Amino acid sequence: MSRLKFFEEDDNNPTAIAEPIVQQAPIEQKLSPSKEARYRIEQQNIIKVDGNLASSTLAKRQYHFSINNVEMKGEIILEESHLDFGNTTLKQLGHFINRTDELKDRVLFTLNQKGKVQEIINTDHLKQKWESFKKQDLPQDPFIKELIDFDPKKVADIVKAGDEEYSDFKLMRNNLEINLFYDIILDQYLFSKDYNDFKYDNKSVISHLFNTNIDLYFSSRLLSENEDSFTLTKTSKVVFVNLHDIAAQYQANYQPTVKYAFTDFDYLHEQSVIISKSDGLIDSALATITETVKNNIESIVLFKLTRVKL
């Protein structure tokens, strides 16, 4: 099967390379910020099986965040992105993920009263980045070139998922909210200083271990205050998870390796955020997400955010 088939098709010749489409560059839209900050994040994802380390990845990224509180608009620019799988056999995958992350190099958006993305303004810019990547870079990517020989359906699925995301604002917004940086930086503290009265809607998250969603309720409170800052905490509680489905997936995918039977399932997401009194933006944050089948398998996400000089 030709590698080109997934990226360019013609009715008469499915493997033909299509003529490049000349697209007019979208008009650049700019934000006039009232506040801005630069952040660096480190995120480590760890999987343990029967108490032993099975995999570990480390992401380091640098972002620039701007907000106009009056217009309720914000902008996040991804300035640098580095991903280490800690495994030489997965370096190509890490490189590919970095390249796809960098497609969202600049996201301009409006915010709702709870500090979350309401509308993405520069969708034309983002879609053009994806189309250019899909036609020019994706077919030549080492990970994709290897995968297409091993599992061509997965390549088709990757292209389809990208087409869907960059054509559907709601899906793009939901995918951004999975990113812990977006989740922490864009929150209610941006427009409300009543830190003990934040109310959150139930949130559905994707399991790190199973092909299922988990419904969570979040609560937060003001933990402490000093002359320079406020410290807030945010904690999750599981509202609903399909334990029957999880147990079946565990039995099929993990028990042949772990040997031990399914036990108890738990999921916990905790955050601690320090907010500067001088400008009301976050100075630092820590987050931990743990998902476990007790004594058998465990997923741990360790996230650290630090504000650096502009």
mmCIF file of C-alpha atoms in Angstrom:
data_model
loop_
_atom_site.group_PDB
_atom_site.id
_atom_site.type_symbol
_atom_site.label_atom_id
_atom_site.label_comp_id
_atom_site.label_asym_id
_atom_site.label_seq_id
_atom_site.Cartn_x
_atom_site.Cartn_y
_atom_site.Cartn_z
ATOM 1 C CA MET A 1 0.000 0.000 0.000
ATOM 2 C CA SER A 2 1.379 3.402 -0.921
ATOM 3 C CA ARG A 3 2.275 5.728 1.914
ATOM 4 C CA LEU A 4 0.656 8.545 -0.043
ATOM 5 C CA LYS A 5 -2.820 7.095 0.044
ATOM 6 C CA PHE A 6 -3.577 8.333 3.531
ATOM 7 C CA PHE A 7 -2.588 11.888 2.759
ATOM 8 C CA GLU A 8 -3.627 12.647 -0.829
ATOM 9 C CA GLU A 9 -6.269 10.942 -2.920
ATOM 10 C CA ASP A 10 -7.574 11.328 -6.460
ATOM 11 C CA ASP A 11 -10.762 9.763 -7.802
ATOM 12 C CA ASN A 12 -8.958 8.080 -10.695
ATOM 13 C CA ASN A 13 -5.615 7.429 -9.046
ATOM 14 C CA PRO A 14 -5.864 6.921 -5.268
ATOM 15 C CA THR A 15 -2.113 7.177 -4.805
ATOM 16 C CA ALA A 16 -1.560 10.296 -6.897
ATOM 17 C CA ILE A 17 0.018 13.320 -5.288
ATOM 18 C CA ALA A 18 -2.472 16.166 -5.403
ATOM 19 C CA GLU A 19 -1.438 19.586 -6.606
ATOM 20 C CA PRO A 20 -0.698 21.897 -3.684
ATOM 21 C CA ILE A 21 -3.604 24.123 -2.751
ATOM 22 C CA VAL A 22 -2.687 27.756 -2.494
ATOM 23 C CA GLN A 23 -4.406 29.091 0.607
ATOM 24 C CA GLN A 24 -4.716 32.698 1.544
ATOM 25 C CA ALA A 25 -3.030 33.346 4.874
ATOM 26 C CA PRO A 26 -5.591 34.111 7.584
ATOM 27 C CA ILE A 27 -5.638 37.626 8.934
ATOM 28 C CA GLU A 28 -3.490 37.693 12.054
ATOM 29 C CA GLN A 29 -5.518 38.482 15.147
ATOM 30 C CA LYS A 30 -3.769 40.012 18.113
ATOM 31 C CA LEU A 31 -4.522 40.362 21.796
ATOM 32 C CA SER A 32 -3.912 43.558 23.784
ATOM 33 C CA PRO A 33 -2.992 41.991 27.134
ATOM 34 C CA SER A 34 -3.591 43.539 30.533
ATOM 35 C CA LYS A 35 -1.513 40.792 32.193
ATOM 36 C CA GLU A 36 1.050 38.300 30.962
ATOM 37 C CA ALA A 37 3.411 35.669 32.314
ATOM 38 C CA ARG A 38 5.845 33.019 31.126
ATOM 39 C CA TYR A 39 5.734 29.506 32.547
ATOM 40 C CA ARG A 40 7.747 26.331 32.418
ATOM 41 C CA ILE A 41 6.172 22.977 33.152
ATOM 42 C CA GLU A 42 7.442 19.491 33.824
ATOM 43 C CA GLN A 43 5.096 16.538 33.553
ATOM 44 C CA GLN A 44 6.128 12.971 34.327
ATOM 45 C CA ASN A 45 3.849 10.058 33.428
ATOM 46 C CA ILE A 46 4.687 6.799 35.188
ATOM 47 C CA ILE A 47 3.150 3.329 34.832
ATOM 48 C CA LYS A 48 3.890 0.628 37.403
ATOM 49 C CA VAL A 49 2.877 -3.017 37.049
ATOM 50 C CA ASP A 50 2.998 -5.234 40.145
ATOM 51 C CA GLY A 51 5.066 -2.519 41.833
ATOM 52 C CA ASN A 52 7.695 -2.427 39.080
ATOM 53 C CA LEU A 53 8.311 0.469 36.713
ATOM 54 C CA ALA A 54 6.880 -0.374 33.288
ATOM 55 C CA SER A 55 7.199 2.996 31.533
ATOM 56 C CA SER A 56 8.044 6.624 32.200
ATOM 57 C CA THR A 57 7.841 9.769 30.071
ATOM 58 C CA LEU A 58 8.957 13.310 30.873
ATOM 59 C CA ALA A 59 7.617 16.407 29.106
ATOM 60 C CA LYS A 60 9.133 19.873 29.488
ATOM 61 C CA ARG A 61 7.407 22.853 27.903
ATOM 62 C CA GLN A 62 7.549 26.629 28.013
ATOM 63 C CA TYR A 63 4.432 28.779 27.518
ATOM 64 C CA HIS A 64 3.634 32.460 27.303
ATOM 65 C CA PHE A 65 0.204 33.385 28.715
ATOM 66 C CA SER A 66 -1.585 36.691 28.112
ATOM 67 C CA ILE A 67 -5.019 37.828 29.233
ATOM 68 C CA ASN A 68 -7.243 40.856 28.756
ATOM 69 C CA ASN A 69 -9.623 40.750 31.717
ATOM 70 C CA VAL A 70 -11.908 43.464 30.339
ATOM 71 C CA GLU A 71 -12.441 41.793 26.960
ATOM 72 C CA MET A 72 -12.306 38.332 28.586
ATOM 73 C CA LYS A 73 -9.798 37.151 25.986
ATOM 74 C CA GLY A 74 -6.609 35.162 26.385
ATOM 75 C CA GLU A 75 -3.704 33.815 24.394
ATOM 76 C CA ILE A 76 -1.365 30.891 25.036
ATOM 77 C CA ILE A 77 1.817 30.495 23.010
ATOM 78 C CA LEU A 78 3.811 27.273 23.154
ATOM 79 C CA GLU A 79 7.412 28.501 22.964
ATOM 80 C CA GLU A 80 9.315 25.243 23.523
ATOM 81 C CA SER A 81 8.415 21.568 23.830
ATOM 82 C CA HIS A 82 10.634 18.609 24.756
ATOM 83 C CA LEU A 83 9.504 15.025 25.334
ATOM 84 C CA ASP A 84 11.652 12.162 26.651
ATOM 85 C CA PHE A 85 10.280 8.629 26.667
ATOM 86 C CA GLY A 86 13.293 7.264 28.542
ATOM 87 C CA ASN A 87 13.404 4.497 25.940
ATOM 88 C CA THR A 88 15.339 4.718 22.672
ATOM 89 C CA THR A 89 12.804 2.531 20.848
ATOM 90 C CA LEU A 90 10.110 5.173 21.477
ATOM 91 C CA LYS A 91 12.097 8.256 20.472
ATOM 92 C CA GLN A 92 10.352 8.459 17.104
ATOM 93 C CA LEU A 93 6.966 8.458 18.836
ATOM 94 C CA GLY A 94 8.132 11.230 21.184
ATOM 95 C CA HIS A 95 9.339 13.283 18.230
ATOM 96 C CA PHE A 96 5.991 12.825 16.462
ATOM 97 C CA ILE A 97 3.988 13.874 19.542
ATOM 98 C CA ASN A 98 6.172 16.963 19.911
ATOM 99 C CA ARG A 99 5.496 17.938 16.311
ATOM 100 C CA THR A 100 1.729 17.545 16.684
ATOM 101 C CA ASP A 101 1.762 19.521 19.956
ATOM 102 C CA GLU A 102 3.588 22.333 18.203
ATOM 103 C CA LEU A 103 0.721 22.723 15.729
ATOM 104 C CA LYS A 104 -1.091 24.539 18.536
ATOM 105 C CA ASP A 105 1.787 26.964 18.832
ATOM 106 C CA ARG A 106 -0.557 29.908 19.376
ATOM 107 C CA VAL A 107 -4.146 29.686 20.608
ATOM 108 C CA LEU A 108 -6.259 32.847 20.889
ATOM 109 C CA PHE A 109 -9.585 32.495 22.697
ATOM 110 C CA THR A 110 -12.425 34.093 24.601
ATOM 111 C CA LEU A 111 -13.129 33.057 28.185
ATOM 112 C CA ASN A 112 -16.322 32.420 30.126
ATOM 113 C CA GLN A 113 -16.992 33.590 33.681
ATOM 114 C CA LYS A 114 -15.350 30.446 35.071
ATOM 115 C CA GLY A 115 -12.096 31.196 33.261
ATOM 116 C CA LYS A 116 -12.447 28.370 30.727
ATOM 117 C CA VAL A 117 -12.191 28.613 26.952
ATOM 118 C CA GLN A 118 -15.506 29.702 25.478
ATOM 119 C CA GLU A 119 -14.498 30.139 21.846
ATOM 120 C CA ILE A 120 -11.252 29.685 19.925
ATOM 121 C CA ILE A 121 -10.733 32.799 17.815
ATOM 122 C CA ASN A 122 -7.865 31.783 15.527
ATOM 123 C CA THR A 123 -9.290 28.491 14.255
ATOM 124 C CA ASP A 124 -8.250 29.375 10.681
ATOM 125 C CA HIS A 125 -4.604 29.641 11.778
ATOM 126 C CA LEU A 126 -4.756 26.283 13.570
ATOM 127 C CA LYS A 127 -6.521 24.506 10.723
ATOM 128 C CA GLN A 128 -3.999 25.819 8.217
ATOM 129 C CA LYS A 129 -1.158 24.523 10.410
ATOM 130 C CA TRP A 130 -2.755 21.059 10.455
ATOM 131 C CA GLU A 131 -3.390 20.981 6.689
ATOM 132 C CA SER A 132 0.188 21.999 5.969
ATOM 133 C CA PHE A 133 1.538 19.399 8.414
ATOM 134 C CA LYS A 134 -0.712 16.664 7.009
ATOM 135 C CA LYS A 135 0.321 17.261 3.401
ATOM 136 C CA GLN A 136 4.002 18.108 3.772
ATOM 137 C CA ASP A 137 5.391 16.696 7.024
ATOM 138 C CA LEU A 138 3.220 13.773 8.090
ATOM 139 C CA PRO A 139 4.060 11.466 5.138
ATOM 140 C CA GLN A 140 7.790 12.000 5.785
ATOM 141 C CA ASP A 141 7.690 11.585 9.556
ATOM 142 C CA PRO A 142 9.861 8.578 10.630
ATOM 143 C CA PHE A 143 7.258 7.304 13.092
ATOM 144 C CA ILE A 144 4.474 7.438 10.492
ATOM 145 C CA LYS A 145 6.630 5.852 7.770
ATOM 146 C CA GLU A 146 7.352 2.913 10.077
ATOM 147 C CA LEU A 147 3.794 2.641 11.370
ATOM 148 C CA ILE A 148 2.235 2.587 7.906
ATOM 149 C CA ASP A 149 4.091 -0.634 7.109
ATOM 150 C CA PHE A 150 3.172 -2.208 10.433
ATOM 151 C CA ASP A 151 -0.399 -0.973 10.970
ATOM 152 C CA PRO A 152 -1.748 1.208 8.121
ATOM 153 C CA LYS A 153 -5.182 1.483 9.750
ATOM 154 C CA LYS A 154 -3.654 3.377 12.668
ATOM 155 C CA VAL A 155 -2.173 5.911 10.279
ATOM 156 C CA ALA A 156 -5.581 6.398 8.688
ATOM 157 C CA ASP A 157 -7.064 6.811 12.180
ATOM 158 C CA ILE A 158 -4.448 9.460 13.067
ATOM 159 C CA VAL A 159 -5.261 11.461 9.928
ATOM 160 C CA LYS A 160 -9.011 11.110 10.538
ATOM 161 C CA ALA A 161 -8.656 12.229 14.159
ATOM 162 C CA GLY A 162 -6.678 15.294 13.090
ATOM 163 C CA ASP A 163 -9.228 16.203 10.413
ATOM 164 C CA GLU A 164 -12.037 15.896 12.950
ATOM 165 C CA GLU A 165 -10.297 17.926 15.644
ATOM 166 C CA TYR A 166 -9.334 20.823 13.376
ATOM 167 C CA SER A 167 -12.845 20.980 11.897
ATOM 168 C CA ASP A 168 -14.741 20.838 15.196
ATOM 169 C CA PHE A 169 -14.245 23.713 17.647
ATOM 170 C CA LYS A 170 -15.837 21.844 20.563
ATOM 171 C CA LEU A 171 -13.586 18.825 20.070
ATOM 172 C CA MET A 172 -10.517 21.070 19.825
ATOM 173 C CA ARG A 173 -11.540 22.870 23.011
ATOM 174 C CA ASN A 174 -12.087 19.584 24.844
ATOM 175 C CA ASN A 175 -8.654 18.339 23.766
ATOM 176 C CA LEU A 176 -7.037 21.550 25.005
ATOM 177 C CA GLU A 177 -8.691 21.111 28.399
ATOM 178 C CA ILE A 178 -7.041 17.684 28.764
ATOM 179 C CA ASN A 179 -3.722 19.547 28.823
ATOM 180 C CA LEU A 180 -2.902 20.172 32.504
ATOM 181 C CA PHE A 181 -1.371 23.559 31.732
ATOM 182 C CA TYR A 182 -4.623 24.789 30.183
ATOM 183 C CA ASP A 183 -6.653 23.161 32.957
ATOM 184 C CA ILE A 184 -4.714 24.938 35.727
ATOM 185 C CA ILE A 185 -3.974 28.321 34.127
ATOM 186 C CA LEU A 186 -7.513 28.819 32.822
ATOM 187 C CA ASP A 187 -9.705 28.664 35.900
ATOM 188 C CA GLN A 188 -12.075 30.649 38.086
ATOM 189 C CA TYR A 189 -9.364 32.649 39.892
ATOM 190 C CA LEU A 190 -9.004 34.777 36.730
ATOM 191 C CA PHE A 191 -12.340 36.529 37.329
ATOM 192 C CA SER A 192 -13.259 35.785 40.950
ATOM 193 C CA LYS A 193 -11.359 36.376 44.188
ATOM 194 C CA ASP A 194 -13.873 34.492 46.335
ATOM 195 C CA TYR A 195 -11.477 31.578 46.598
ATOM 196 C CA ASN A 196 -13.615 29.608 49.043
ATOM 197 C CA ASP A 197 -16.695 29.676 46.835
ATOM 198 C CA PHE A 198 -15.586 28.161 43.533
ATOM 199 C CA LYS A 199 -18.185 25.782 42.087
ATOM 200 C CA TYR A 200 -17.263 23.173 39.481
ATOM 201 C CA ASP A 201 -19.395 21.174 37.081
ATOM 202 C CA ASN A 202 -18.838 17.429 36.965
ATOM 203 C CA LYS A 203 -16.066 16.580 34.514
ATOM 204 C CA SER A 204 -15.501 13.478 32.420
ATOM 205 C CA VAL A 205 -11.845 12.475 32.045
ATOM 206 C CA ILE A 206 -10.129 9.744 30.044
ATOM 207 C CA SER A 207 -8.577 6.892 31.999
ATOM 208 C CA HIS A 208 -4.805 6.478 31.667
ATOM 209 C CA LEU A 209 -5.057 2.708 32.048
ATOM 210 C CA PHE A 210 -8.315 1.701 30.388
ATOM 211 C CA ASN A 211 -10.414 2.581 27.374
ATOM 212 C CA THR A 212 -13.120 4.320 29.380
ATOM 213 C CA ASN A 213 -14.163 7.656 30.859
ATOM 214 C CA ILE A 214 -14.371 8.566 34.538
ATOM 215 C CA ASP A 215 -16.836 11.182 35.829
ATOM 216 C CA LEU A 216 -15.370 13.429 38.537
ATOM 217 C CA TYR A 217 -16.578 16.084 40.943
ATOM 218 C CA PHE A 218 -14.058 18.745 41.993
ATOM 219 C CA SER A 219 -14.006 20.863 45.130
ATOM 220 C CA SER A 220 -11.531 23.594 46.072
ATOM 221 C CA ARG A 221 -10.682 25.733 49.076
ATOM 222 C CA LEU A 222 -8.342 28.466 50.216
ATOM 223 C CA LEU A 223 -5.618 26.648 52.134
ATOM 224 C CA SER A 224 -3.504 29.589 53.305
ATOM 225 C CA GLU A 225 -2.650 33.235 52.725
ATOM 226 C CA ASN A 226 0.396 35.404 53.348
ATOM 227 C CA GLU A 227 1.376 38.945 52.417
ATOM 228 C CA ASP A 228 2.400 37.922 48.891
ATOM 229 C CA SER A 229 0.072 35.134 47.799
ATOM 230 C CA PHE A 230 -2.897 32.820 48.221
ATOM 231 C CA THR A 231 -2.599 29.022 48.178
ATOM 232 C CA LEU A 232 -5.565 27.064 46.823
ATOM 233 C CA THR A 233 -6.166 23.325 46.705
ATOM 234 C CA LYS A 234 -8.435 21.380 44.372
ATOM 235 C CA THR A 235 -9.408 17.724 44.823
ATOM 236 C CA SER A 236 -11.458 15.257 42.806
ATOM 237 C CA LYS A 237 -13.991 12.640 43.812
ATOM 238 C CA VAL A 238 -15.211 9.857 41.512
ATOM 239 C CA VAL A 239 -18.887 10.290 40.644
ATOM 240 C CA PHE A 240 -19.208 7.396 38.218
ATOM 241 C CA VAL A 241 -16.999 4.772 36.627
ATOM 242 C CA ASN A 242 -18.013 1.528 34.931
ATOM 243 C CA LEU A 243 -16.232 -0.952 37.204
ATOM 244 C CA HIS A 244 -17.595 -3.951 35.305
ATOM 245 C CA ASP A 245 -16.004 -2.664 32.082
ATOM 246 C CA ILE A 246 -12.726 -1.834 33.844
ATOM 247 C CA ALA A 247 -12.562 -5.278 35.450
ATOM 248 C CA ALA A 248 -13.117 -6.934 32.058
ATOM 249 C CA GLN A 249 -10.393 -4.830 30.423
ATOM 250 C CA TYR A 250 -8.030 -5.571 33.304
ATOM 251 C CA GLN A 251 -8.613 -9.292 32.948
ATOM 252 C CA ALA A 252 -7.927 -9.163 29.192
ATOM 253 C CA ASN A 253 -5.006 -6.717 29.083
ATOM 254 C CA TYR A 254 -3.175 -6.802 32.418
ATOM 255 C CA GLN A 255 -3.912 -10.040 34.255
ATOM 256 C CA PRO A 256 -1.923 -12.226 31.813
ATOM 257 C CA THR A 257 1.174 -10.246 32.890
ATOM 258 C CA VAL A 258 0.355 -9.388 36.511
ATOM 259 C CA LYS A 259 -1.277 -12.796 37.188
ATOM 260 C CA TYR A 260 -3.251 -11.440 40.149
ATOM 261 C CA ALA A 261 -7.003 -10.907 39.839
ATOM 262 C CA PHE A 262 -8.759 -7.535 39.734
ATOM 263 C CA THR A 263 -8.991 -5.847 43.147
ATOM 264 C CA ASP A 264 -10.186 -2.284 43.876
ATOM 265 C CA PHE A 265 -10.086 0.680 41.484
ATOM 266 C CA ASP A 266 -9.389 4.270 42.539
ATOM 267 C CA TYR A 267 -8.745 7.610 40.830
ATOM 268 C CA LEU A 268 -7.596 10.836 42.490
ATOM 269 C CA HIS A 269 -6.682 14.215 40.989
ATOM 270 C CA GLU A 270 -5.170 16.809 43.360
ATOM 271 C CA GLN A 271 -3.868 20.326 42.673
ATOM 272 C CA SER A 272 -2.131 22.997 44.744
ATOM 273 C CA VAL A 273 -1.883 26.492 43.242
ATOM 274 C CA ILE A 274 -0.130 29.637 44.511
ATOM 275 C CA ILE A 275 -1.638 32.897 43.212
ATOM 276 C CA SER A 276 0.293 36.163 43.330
ATOM 277 C CA LYS A 277 -1.389 39.082 45.083
ATOM 278 C CA SER A 278 0.499 41.571 42.924
ATOM 279 C CA ASP A 279 -1.172 40.685 39.610
ATOM 280 C CA GLY A 280 -3.583 37.833 40.374
ATOM 281 C CA LEU A 281 -1.777 35.307 38.172
ATOM 282 C CA ILE A 282 -0.397 31.922 39.190
ATOM 283 C CA ASP A 283 3.182 31.846 40.475
ATOM 284 C CA SER A 284 3.466 28.063 40.828
ATOM 285 C CA ALA A 285 1.382 24.916 40.853
ATOM 286 C CA LEU A 286 1.640 21.212 41.575
ATOM 287 C CA ALA A 287 -0.714 18.469 40.430
ATOM 288 C CA THR A 288 -0.844 14.727 41.005
ATOM 289 C CA ILE A 289 -3.125 12.239 39.274
ATOM 290 C CA THR A 290 -3.106 8.659 40.519
ATOM 291 C CA GLU A 291 -5.132 5.823 39.035
ATOM 292 C CA THR A 292 -4.772 2.369 40.522
ATOM 293 C CA VAL A 293 -5.975 -1.168 40.598
ATOM 294 C CA LYS A 294 -4.815 -1.812 44.148
ATOM 295 C CA ASN A 295 -1.551 -3.755 44.434
ATOM 296 C CA ASN A 296 -1.546 -4.549 40.706
ATOM 297 C CA ILE A 297 -1.167 -1.578 38.346
ATOM 298 C CA GLU A 298 -0.744 2.131 38.892
ATOM 299 C CA SER A 299 -0.615 5.259 36.723
ATOM 300 C CA ILE A 300 0.979 8.363 38.262
ATOM 301 C CA VAL A 301 1.079 11.837 36.703
ATOM 302 C CA LEU A 302 3.345 14.387 38.417
ATOM 303 C CA PHE A 303 2.958 17.954 37.163
ATOM 304 C CA LYS A 304 4.959 21.017 38.184
ATOM 305 C CA LEU A 305 4.420 24.578 36.939
ATOM 306 C CA THR A 306 6.838 27.425 37.632
ATOM 307 C CA ARG A 307 6.579 31.069 36.632
ATOM 308 C CA VAL A 308 9.784 32.433 35.074
ATOM 309 C CA LYS A 309 10.888 35.881 33.956
ATOM 310 C CA LEU A 310 9.287 37.414 30.867
#
